GROMACS .gro file of N, CA and C in nm:
model
  432
    1THR      N    1   6.355  21.046  -1.319
    1THR     CA    2   6.215  21.013  -1.340
    1THR      C    3   6.151  21.112  -1.435
    2GLN      N    4   6.181  21.241  -1.412
    2GLN     CA    5   6.122  21.345  -1.496
    2GLN      C    6   6.170  21.331  -1.642
    3ILE      N    7   6.298  21.299  -1.660
    3ILE     CA    8   6.351  21.282  -1.796
    3ILE      C    9   6.283  21.164  -1.864
    4SER      N   10   6.266  21.056  -1.792
    4SER     CA   11   6.199  20.939  -1.847
    4SER      C   12   6.055  20.972  -1.887
    5HIS      N   13   5.986  21.045  -1.801
    5HIS     CA   14   5.847  21.084  -1.828
    5HIS      C   15   5.839  21.173  -1.952
    6LEU      N   16   5.930  21.271  -1.962
    6LEU     CA   17   5.930  21.360  -2.078
    6LEU      C   18   5.965  21.284  -2.206
    7SER      N   19   6.055  21.188  -2.196
    7SER     CA   20   6.090  21.107  -2.313
    7SER      C   21   5.970  21.026  -2.360
    8ASN      N   22   5.897  20.965  -2.267
    8ASN     CA   23   5.777  20.889  -2.303
    8ASN      C   24   5.672  20.980  -2.365
    9GLU      N   25   5.655  21.099  -2.310
    9GLU     CA   26   5.557  21.194  -2.361
    9GLU      C   27   5.595  21.238  -2.503
   10ARG      N   28   5.724  21.263  -2.525
   10ARG     CA   29   5.772  21.302  -2.657
   10ARG      C   30   5.745  21.191  -2.759
   11ASN      N   31   5.769  21.065  -2.722
   11ASN     CA   32   5.744  20.952  -2.812
   11ASN      C   33   5.596  20.939  -2.844
   12GLU      N   34   5.509  20.960  -2.745
   12GLU     CA   35   5.365  20.955  -2.769
   12GLU      C   36   5.322  21.065  -2.865
   13LEU      N   37   5.376  21.185  -2.847
   13LEU     CA   38   5.343  21.296  -2.936
   13LEU      C   39   5.394  21.269  -3.078
   14ARG      N   40   5.513  21.210  -3.090
   14ARG     CA   41   5.567  21.177  -3.221
   14ARG      C   42   5.475  21.078  -3.292
   15ASP      N   43   5.425  20.978  -3.219
   15ASP     CA   44   5.332  20.881  -3.277
   15ASP      C   45   5.205  20.948  -3.325
   16LYS      N   46   5.155  21.044  -3.248
   16LYS     CA   47   5.033  21.116  -3.287
   16LYS      C   48   5.057  21.198  -3.413
   17VAL      N   49   5.173  21.262  -3.423
   17VAL     CA   50   5.206  21.340  -3.542
   17VAL      C   51   5.219  21.248  -3.662
   18ASP      N   52   5.281  21.131  -3.644
   18ASP     CA   53   5.293  21.035  -3.755
   18ASP      C   54   5.156  20.993  -3.806
   19ILE      N   55   5.064  20.967  -3.715
   19ILE     CA   56   4.928  20.928  -3.754
   19ILE      C   57   4.859  21.044  -3.826
   20ALA      N   58   4.874  21.165  -3.772
   20ALA     CA   59   4.809  21.282  -3.832
   20ALA      C   60   4.866  21.315  -3.970
   21SER      N   61   4.992  21.279  -3.995
   21SER     CA   62   5.055  21.315  -4.122
   21SER      C   63   5.031  21.211  -4.231
   22GLN      N   64   4.957  21.103  -4.202
   22GLN     CA   65   4.926  21.004  -4.304
   22GLN      C   66   4.827  21.063  -4.405
   23LEU      N   67   4.846  21.028  -4.530
   23LEU     CA   68   4.754  21.072  -4.633
   23LEU      C   69   4.626  20.990  -4.626
   24ASP      N   70   4.518  21.046  -4.679
   24ASP     CA   71   4.388  20.978  -4.678
   24ASP      C   72   4.323  20.995  -4.814
   25ALA      N   73   4.282  20.882  -4.874
   25ALA     CA   74   4.218  20.884  -5.006
   25ALA      C   75   4.067  20.865  -4.989
   26THR      N   76   3.988  20.949  -5.057
   26THR     CA   77   3.843  20.942  -5.049
   26THR      C   78   3.785  20.961  -5.190
   27ALA      N   79   3.654  20.960  -5.200
   27ALA     CA   80   3.581  20.989  -5.325
   27ALA      C   81   3.631  20.902  -5.441
   28PHE      N   82   3.631  20.772  -5.420
   28PHE     CA   83   3.677  20.678  -5.522
   28PHE      C   84   3.576  20.665  -5.636
   29TRP      N   85   3.627  20.638  -5.755
   29TRP     CA   86   3.544  20.603  -5.870
   29TRP      C   87   3.622  20.505  -5.957
   30VAL      N   88   3.550  20.417  -6.026
   30VAL     CA   89   3.610  20.318  -6.115
   30VAL      C   90   3.525  20.308  -6.240
   31LYS      N   91   3.589  20.310  -6.357
   31LYS     CA   92   3.519  20.292  -6.485
   31LYS      C   93   3.586  20.178  -6.561
   32SER      N   94   3.505  20.096  -6.624
   32SER     CA   95   3.557  19.992  -6.712
   32SER      C   96   3.540  20.040  -6.855
   33LEU      N   97   3.648  20.028  -6.934
   33LEU     CA   98   3.651  20.082  -7.070
   33LEU      C   99   3.674  19.971  -7.172
   34ASN      N  100   3.612  19.986  -7.290
   34ASN     CA  101   3.632  19.889  -7.397
   34ASN      C  102   3.754  19.930  -7.481
   35LYS      N  103   3.778  19.860  -7.593
   35LYS     CA  104   3.898  19.887  -7.673
   35LYS      C  105   3.899  20.025  -7.736
   36ARG      N  106   3.783  20.090  -7.746
   36ARG     CA  107   3.774  20.226  -7.802
   36ARG      C  108   3.778  20.334  -7.694
   37GLY      N  109   3.792  20.292  -7.568
   37GLY     CA  110   3.798  20.388  -7.459
   37GLY      C  111   3.662  20.434  -7.410
   38LYS      N  112   3.559  20.364  -7.450
   38LYS     CA  113   3.421  20.398  -7.408
   38LYS      C  114   3.381  20.313  -7.288
   39ASP      N  115   3.294  20.367  -7.204
   39ASP     CA  116   3.243  20.291  -7.090
   39ASP      C  117   3.174  20.164  -7.137
   40THR      N  118   3.198  20.057  -7.064
   40THR     CA  119   3.130  19.931  -7.092
   40THR      C  120   3.087  19.867  -6.962
   41ASP      N  121   2.975  19.796  -6.966
   41ASP     CA  122   2.930  19.729  -6.845
   41ASP      C  123   2.941  19.577  -6.858
   42LYS      N  124   2.999  19.531  -6.970
   42LYS     CA  125   3.016  19.387  -6.991
   42LYS      C  126   3.162  19.349  -6.968
   43VAL      N  127   3.183  19.257  -6.875
   43VAL     CA  128   3.318  19.219  -6.836
   43VAL      C  129   3.399  19.164  -6.954
   44LYS      N  130   3.334  19.098  -7.049
   44LYS     CA  131   3.408  19.042  -7.163
   44LYS      C  132   3.464  19.150  -7.255
   45ASN      N  133   3.410  19.273  -7.248
   45ASN     CA  134   3.457  19.382  -7.333
   45ASN      C  135   3.559  19.474  -7.265
   46VAL      N  136   3.589  19.451  -7.140
   46VAL     CA  137   3.679  19.540  -7.065
   46VAL      C  138   3.823  19.521  -7.112
   47LYS      N  139   3.882  19.632  -7.158
   47LYS     CA  140   4.022  19.632  -7.202
   47LYS      C  141   4.109  19.722  -7.114
   48LYS      N  142   4.044  19.811  -7.037
   48LYS     CA  143   4.118  19.903  -6.951
   48LYS      C  144   4.029  19.943  -6.835
   49LEU      N  145   4.089  19.959  -6.718
   49LEU     CA  146   4.018  20.015  -6.604
   49LEU      C  147   4.073  20.155  -6.579
   50SER      N  148   3.983  20.247  -6.558
   50SER     CA  149   4.018  20.383  -6.521
   50SER      C  150   3.964  20.403  -6.380
   51PHE      N  151   4.049  20.451  -6.290
   51PHE     CA  152   4.002  20.471  -6.153
   51PHE      C  153   4.070  20.593  -6.094
   52GLY      N  154   4.005  20.650  -5.995
   52GLY     CA  155   4.060  20.769  -5.934
   52GLY      C  156   4.006  20.790  -5.796
   53PHE      N  157   4.062  20.891  -5.730
   53PHE     CA  158   4.027  20.923  -5.593
   53PHE      C  159   4.084  21.060  -5.560
   54THR      N  160   4.047  21.111  -5.445
   54THR     CA  161   4.097  21.239  -5.399
   54THR      C  162   4.180  21.219  -5.274
   55ILE      N  163   4.300  21.275  -5.273
   55ILE     CA  164   4.381  21.276  -5.152
   55ILE      C  165   4.348  21.407  -5.081
   56VAL      N  166   4.300  21.395  -4.958
   56VAL     CA  167   4.251  21.513  -4.886
   56VAL      C  168   4.367  21.600  -4.839
   57LYS      N  169   4.336  21.726  -4.815
   57LYS     CA  170   4.434  21.823  -4.766
   57LYS      C  171   4.487  21.778  -4.631
   58ASN      N  172   4.618  21.790  -4.612
   58ASN     CA  173   4.680  21.751  -4.486
   58ASN      C  174   4.801  21.841  -4.463
   59VAL      N  175   4.787  21.936  -4.372
   59VAL     CA  176   4.894  22.033  -4.348
   59VAL      C  177   5.008  21.975  -4.266
   60THR      N  178   4.985  21.861  -4.198
   60THR     CA  179   5.092  21.801  -4.118
   60THR      C  180   5.178  21.704  -4.199
   61ALA      N  181   5.132  21.663  -4.316
   61ALA     CA  182   5.209  21.571  -4.400
   61ALA      C  183   5.324  21.647  -4.467
   62THR      N  184   5.436  21.579  -4.481
   62THR     CA  185   5.549  21.643  -4.547
   62THR      C  186   5.525  21.650  -4.697
   63ASN      N  187   5.571  21.758  -4.757
   63ASN     CA  188   5.557  21.778  -4.901
   63ASN      C  189   5.668  21.705  -4.974
   64GLY      N  190   5.643  21.673  -5.101
   64GLY     CA  191   5.746  21.612  -5.183
   64GLY      C  192   5.692  21.503  -5.272
   65GLU      N  193   5.784  21.439  -5.345
   65GLU     CA  194   5.744  21.335  -5.438
   65GLU      C  195   5.707  21.208  -5.361
   66ARG      N  196   5.599  21.146  -5.402
   66ARG     CA  197   5.548  21.023  -5.339
   66ARG      C  198   5.517  20.923  -5.449
   67ILE      N  199   5.498  20.798  -5.408
   67ILE     CA  200   5.456  20.692  -5.500
   67ILE      C  201   5.327  20.631  -5.446
   68ILE      N  202   5.228  20.622  -5.535
   68ILE     CA  203   5.102  20.555  -5.501
   68ILE      C  204   5.105  20.417  -5.566
   69TYR      N  205   5.068  20.316  -5.488
   69TYR     CA  206   5.053  20.180  -5.540
   69TYR      C  207   4.906  20.143  -5.537
   70ALA      N  208   4.855  20.095  -5.649
   70ALA     CA  209   4.717  20.047  -5.658
   70ALA      C  210   4.720  19.896  -5.668
   71ARG      N  211   4.640  19.833  -5.586
   71ARG     CA  212   4.633  19.686  -5.583
   71ARG      C  213   4.489  19.647  -5.607
   72ILE      N  214   4.460  19.581  -5.719
   72ILE     CA  215   4.324  19.539  -5.752
   72ILE      C  216   4.315  19.388  -5.734
   73LEU      N  217   4.224  19.347  -5.647
   73LEU     CA  218   4.200  19.205  -5.624
   73LEU      C  219   4.078  19.160  -5.703
   74LYS      N  220   4.094  19.050  -5.776
   74LYS     CA  221   3.984  18.993  -5.853
   74LYS      C  222   3.893  18.913  -5.758
   75PRO      N  223   3.778  18.869  -5.806
   75PRO     CA  224   3.686  18.794  -5.719
   75PRO      C  225   3.749  18.671  -5.652
   76ASP      N  226   3.851  18.612  -5.716
   76ASP     CA  227   3.917  18.495  -5.655
   76ASP      C  228   4.032  18.536  -5.563
   77ASN      N  229   4.042  18.665  -5.531
   77ASN     CA  230   4.142  18.724  -5.442
   77ASN      C  231   4.286  18.715  -5.494
   78THR      N  232   4.303  18.704  -5.625
   78THR     CA  233   4.436  18.716  -5.684
   78THR      C  234   4.451  18.860  -5.734
   79VAL      N  235   4.576  18.905  -5.744
   79VAL     CA  236   4.603  19.042  -5.787
   79VAL      C  237   4.595  19.050  -5.939
   80MET      N  238   4.522  19.147  -5.988
   80MET     CA  239   4.507  19.168  -6.132
   80MET      C  240   4.630  19.235  -6.189
   81GLY      N  241   4.681  19.185  -6.302
   81GLY     CA  242   4.788  19.251  -6.378
   81GLY      C  243   4.910  19.288  -6.297
   82VAL      N  244   4.972  19.194  -6.230
   82VAL     CA  245   5.085  19.222  -6.141
   82VAL      C  246   5.200  19.287  -6.217
   83LYS      N  247   5.244  19.405  -6.168
   83LYS     CA  248   5.355  19.479  -6.228
   83LYS      C  249   5.482  19.473  -6.143
   84GLY      N  250   5.468  19.433  -6.016
   84GLY     CA  251   5.583  19.429  -5.927
   84GLY      C  252   5.537  19.417  -5.783
   85THR      N  253   5.630  19.445  -5.690
   85THR     CA  254   5.597  19.438  -5.548
   85THR      C  255   5.640  19.565  -5.476
   86PHE      N  256   5.580  19.588  -5.360
   86PHE     CA  257   5.617  19.696  -5.270
   86PHE      C  258   5.607  19.643  -5.128
   87THR      N  259   5.662  19.715  -5.032
   87THR     CA  260   5.663  19.669  -4.893
   87THR      C  261   5.552  19.736  -4.815
   88TYR      N  262   5.476  19.654  -4.745
   88TYR     CA  263   5.369  19.701  -4.657
   88TYR      C  264   5.370  19.614  -4.532
   89GLU      N  265   5.390  19.677  -4.417
   89GLU     CA  266   5.396  19.607  -4.288
   89GLU      C  267   5.492  19.487  -4.295
   90ASP      N  268   5.613  19.512  -4.343
   90ASP     CA  269   5.719  19.412  -4.351
   90ASP      C  270   5.685  19.293  -4.440
   91THR      N  271   5.593  19.313  -4.534
   91THR     CA  272   5.554  19.208  -4.627
   91THR      C  273   5.560  19.263  -4.769
   92ALA      N  274   5.609  19.182  -4.862
   92ALA     CA  275   5.610  19.223  -5.002
   92ALA      C  276   5.473  19.192  -5.063
   93LEU      N  277   5.404  19.297  -5.108
   93LEU     CA  278   5.274  19.281  -5.172
   93LEU      C  279   5.286  19.313  -5.320
   94GLU      N  280   5.208  19.241  -5.401
   94GLU     CA  281   5.204  19.267  -5.544
   94GLU      C  282   5.112  19.386  -5.572
   95TYR      N  283   5.148  19.466  -5.672
   95TYR     CA  284   5.062  19.578  -5.709
   95TYR      C  285   5.024  19.571  -5.856
   96THR      N  286   4.912  19.637  -5.886
   96THR     CA  287   4.861  19.641  -6.023
   96THR      C  288   4.920  19.759  -6.100
   97GLU      N  289   4.923  19.875  -6.036
   97GLU     CA  290   4.977  19.997  -6.098
   97GLU      C  291   5.047  20.081  -5.992
   98LYS      N  292   5.140  20.165  -6.038
   98LYS     CA  293   5.199  20.264  -5.948
   98LYS      C  294   5.208  20.397  -6.021
   99LYS      N  295   5.210  20.503  -5.941
   99LYS     CA  296   5.215  20.637  -6.001
   99LYS      C  297   5.295  20.729  -5.909
  100TYR      N  298   5.384  20.806  -5.970
  100TYR     CA  299   5.459  20.908  -5.896
  100TYR      C  300   5.378  21.037  -5.898
  101PHE      N  301   5.381  21.110  -5.787
  101PHE     CA  302   5.313  21.239  -5.783
  101PHE      C  303   5.382  21.330  -5.683
  102GLU      N  304   5.357  21.458  -5.699
  102GLU     CA  305   5.414  21.560  -5.610
  102GLU      C  306   5.305  21.604  -5.513
  103TYR      N  307   5.328  21.583  -5.383
  103TYR     CA  308   5.230  21.622  -5.282
  103TYR      C  309   5.269  21.756  -5.222
  104THR      N  310   5.174  21.849  -5.221
  104THR     CA  311   5.200  21.984  -5.170
  104THR      C  312   5.123  22.015  -5.043
  105GLY      N  313   5.050  21.919  -4.990
  105GLY     CA  314   4.970  21.943  -4.870
  105GLY      C  315   4.827  21.981  -4.902
  106GLU      N  316   4.800  22.013  -5.028
  106GLU     CA  317   4.666  22.053  -5.070
  106GLU      C  318   4.590  21.932  -5.123
  107GLU      N  319   4.457  21.948  -5.134
  107GLU     CA  320   4.375  21.841  -5.190
  107GLU      C  321   4.420  21.812  -5.333
  108LEU      N  322   4.423  21.683  -5.368
  108LEU     CA  323   4.475  21.642  -5.497
  108LEU      C  324   4.390  21.529  -5.553
  109THR      N  325   4.346  21.544  -5.678
  109THR     CA  326   4.271  21.438  -5.746
  109THR      C  327   4.369  21.355  -5.829
  110VAL      N  328   4.363  21.224  -5.812
  110VAL     CA  329   4.454  21.133  -5.881
  110VAL      C  330   4.372  21.040  -5.971
  111THR      N  331   4.416  21.024  -6.096
  111THR     CA  332   4.353  20.931  -6.189
  111THR      C  333   4.460  20.833  -6.236
  112MET      N  334   4.424  20.705  -6.238
  112MET     CA  335   4.517  20.601  -6.281
  112MET      C  336   4.446  20.511  -6.382
  113TYR      N  337   4.525  20.442  -6.464
  113TYR     CA  338   4.472  20.351  -6.564
  113TYR      C  339   4.545  20.218  -6.554
  114SER      N  340   4.473  20.112  -6.583
  114SER     CA  341   4.533  19.980  -6.585
  114SER      C  342   4.482  19.903  -6.707
  115ASP      N  343   4.574  19.865  -6.795
  115ASP     CA  344   4.536  19.784  -6.911
  115ASP      C  345   4.501  19.643  -6.864
  116VAL      N  346   4.398  19.587  -6.924
  116VAL     CA  347   4.354  19.452  -6.890
  116VAL      C  348   4.403  19.357  -6.999
  117SER      N  349   4.494  19.269  -6.963
  117SER     CA  350   4.549  19.175  -7.060
  117SER      C  351   4.523  19.031  -7.019
  118GLU      N  352   4.432  19.012  -6.928
  118GLU     CA  353   4.401  18.878  -6.879
  118GLU      C  354   4.250  18.859  -6.874
  119TYR      N  355   4.209  18.736  -6.856
  119TYR     CA  356   4.066  18.706  -6.846
  119TYR      C  357   4.012  18.764  -6.715
  120LEU      N  358   3.902  18.837  -6.725
  120LEU     CA  359   3.833  18.887  -6.607
  120LEU      C  360   3.700  18.816  -6.594
  121GLU      N  361   3.667  18.781  -6.473
  121GLU     CA  362   3.538  18.717  -6.449
  121GLU      C  363   3.443  18.819  -6.388
  122ALA      N  364   3.315  18.796  -6.407
  122ALA     CA  365   3.216  18.883  -6.345
  122ALA      C  366   3.221  18.862  -6.195
  123GLY      N  367   3.201  18.971  -6.121
  123GLY     CA  368   3.203  18.959  -5.975
  123GLY      C  369   3.249  19.087  -5.908
  124ASP      N  370   3.276  19.074  -5.779
  124ASP     CA  371   3.317  19.188  -5.696
  124ASP      C  372   3.469  19.198  -5.691
  125TYR      N  373   3.519  19.318  -5.719
  125TYR     CA  374   3.661  19.347  -5.717
  125TYR      C  375   3.690  19.444  -5.604
  126LYS      N  376   3.814  19.442  -5.555
  126LYS     CA  377   3.855  19.532  -5.447
  126LYS      C  378   3.975  19.612  -5.493
  127LEU      N  379   3.971  19.742  -5.468
  127LEU     CA  380   4.081  19.832  -5.503
  127LEU      C  381   4.139  19.889  -5.374
  128PHE      N  382   4.269  19.869  -5.353
  128PHE     CA  383   4.338  19.922  -5.237
  128PHE      C  384   4.443  20.021  -5.284
  129ILE      N  385   4.455  20.133  -5.213
  129ILE     CA  386   4.554  20.236  -5.247
  129ILE      C  387   4.653  20.248  -5.132
  130PHE      N  388   4.782  20.243  -5.165
  130PHE     CA  389   4.889  20.252  -5.065
  130PHE      C  390   4.981  20.368  -5.099
  131CYS      N  391   5.032  20.433  -4.995
  131CYS     CA  392   5.132  20.540  -5.012
  131CYS      C  393   5.211  20.549  -4.882
  132ASP      N  394   5.341  20.568  -4.891
  132ASP     CA  395   5.427  20.581  -4.773
  132ASP      C  396   5.414  20.461  -4.679
  133SER      N  397   5.407  20.342  -4.736
  133SER     CA  398   5.394  20.218  -4.659
  133SER      C  399   5.269  20.213  -4.572
  134GLN      N  400   5.165  20.286  -4.613
  134GLN     CA  401   5.037  20.286  -4.542
  134GLN      C  402   4.925  20.263  -4.643
  135MET      N  403   4.821  20.192  -4.601
  135MET     CA  404   4.702  20.182  -4.686
  135MET      C  405   4.621  20.308  -4.660
  136ILE      N  406   4.601  20.389  -4.763
  136ILE     CA  407   4.534  20.518  -4.743
  136ILE      C  408   4.388  20.517  -4.789
  137GLY      N  409   4.343  20.408  -4.850
  137GLY     CA  410   4.203  20.401  -4.890
  137GLY      C  411   4.173  20.273  -4.965
  138GLN      N  412   4.044  20.243  -4.974
  138GLN     CA  413   4.000  20.125  -5.048
  138GLN      C  414   3.855  20.142  -5.091
  139THR      N  415   3.819  20.068  -5.194
  139THR     CA  416   3.681  20.066  -5.240
  139THR      C  417   3.655  19.933  -5.308
  140ASN      N  418   3.530  19.902  -5.329
  140ASN     CA  419   3.487  19.782  -5.401
  140ASN      C  420   3.415  19.825  -5.528
  141PHE      N  421   3.421  19.741  -5.632
  141PHE     CA  422   3.344  19.766  -5.753
  141PHE      C  423   3.306  19.632  -5.812
  142THR      N  424   3.202  19.633  -5.895
  142THR     CA  425   3.149  19.509  -5.952
  142THR      C  426   3.158  19.515  -6.104
  143LEU      N  427   3.202  19.407  -6.164
  143LEU     CA  428   3.197  19.392  -6.309
  143LEU      C  429   3.096  19.283  -6.340
  144LYS      N  430   3.005  19.311  -6.435
  144LYS     CA  431   2.899  19.217  -6.468
  144LYS      C  432   2.928  19.143  -6.595
   0.00000   0.00000   0.00000
């Protein structure tokens, strides 16, 4: 009985450590850029999206190379500029951009870019960030 109890307790603690070691993305920003790389507020002029966020310090997360997947949903809920797929909760999801980075446990600012080669409509867009098969952050932005 005692061994069973200790085994259950160990599994519960392992789950807590797994949750604590997940990365967390905050302080999101998104800019729409025209063909000259200047900010634009008109959706018809958008040729590139620049976006970024901060991954907060986490001393329980393991250090090493990681991959961030960015998934941008257009107002019609289709994925913008599909580059491939990744696995999230046993499902293959399409992503817009991916980036390799080295995580050291310290706070890290990440900037990503996505070329726009398709028609964009005015409306509300959603940006989701995934790392280590977890969604670590999301934000919304509007193109007019």
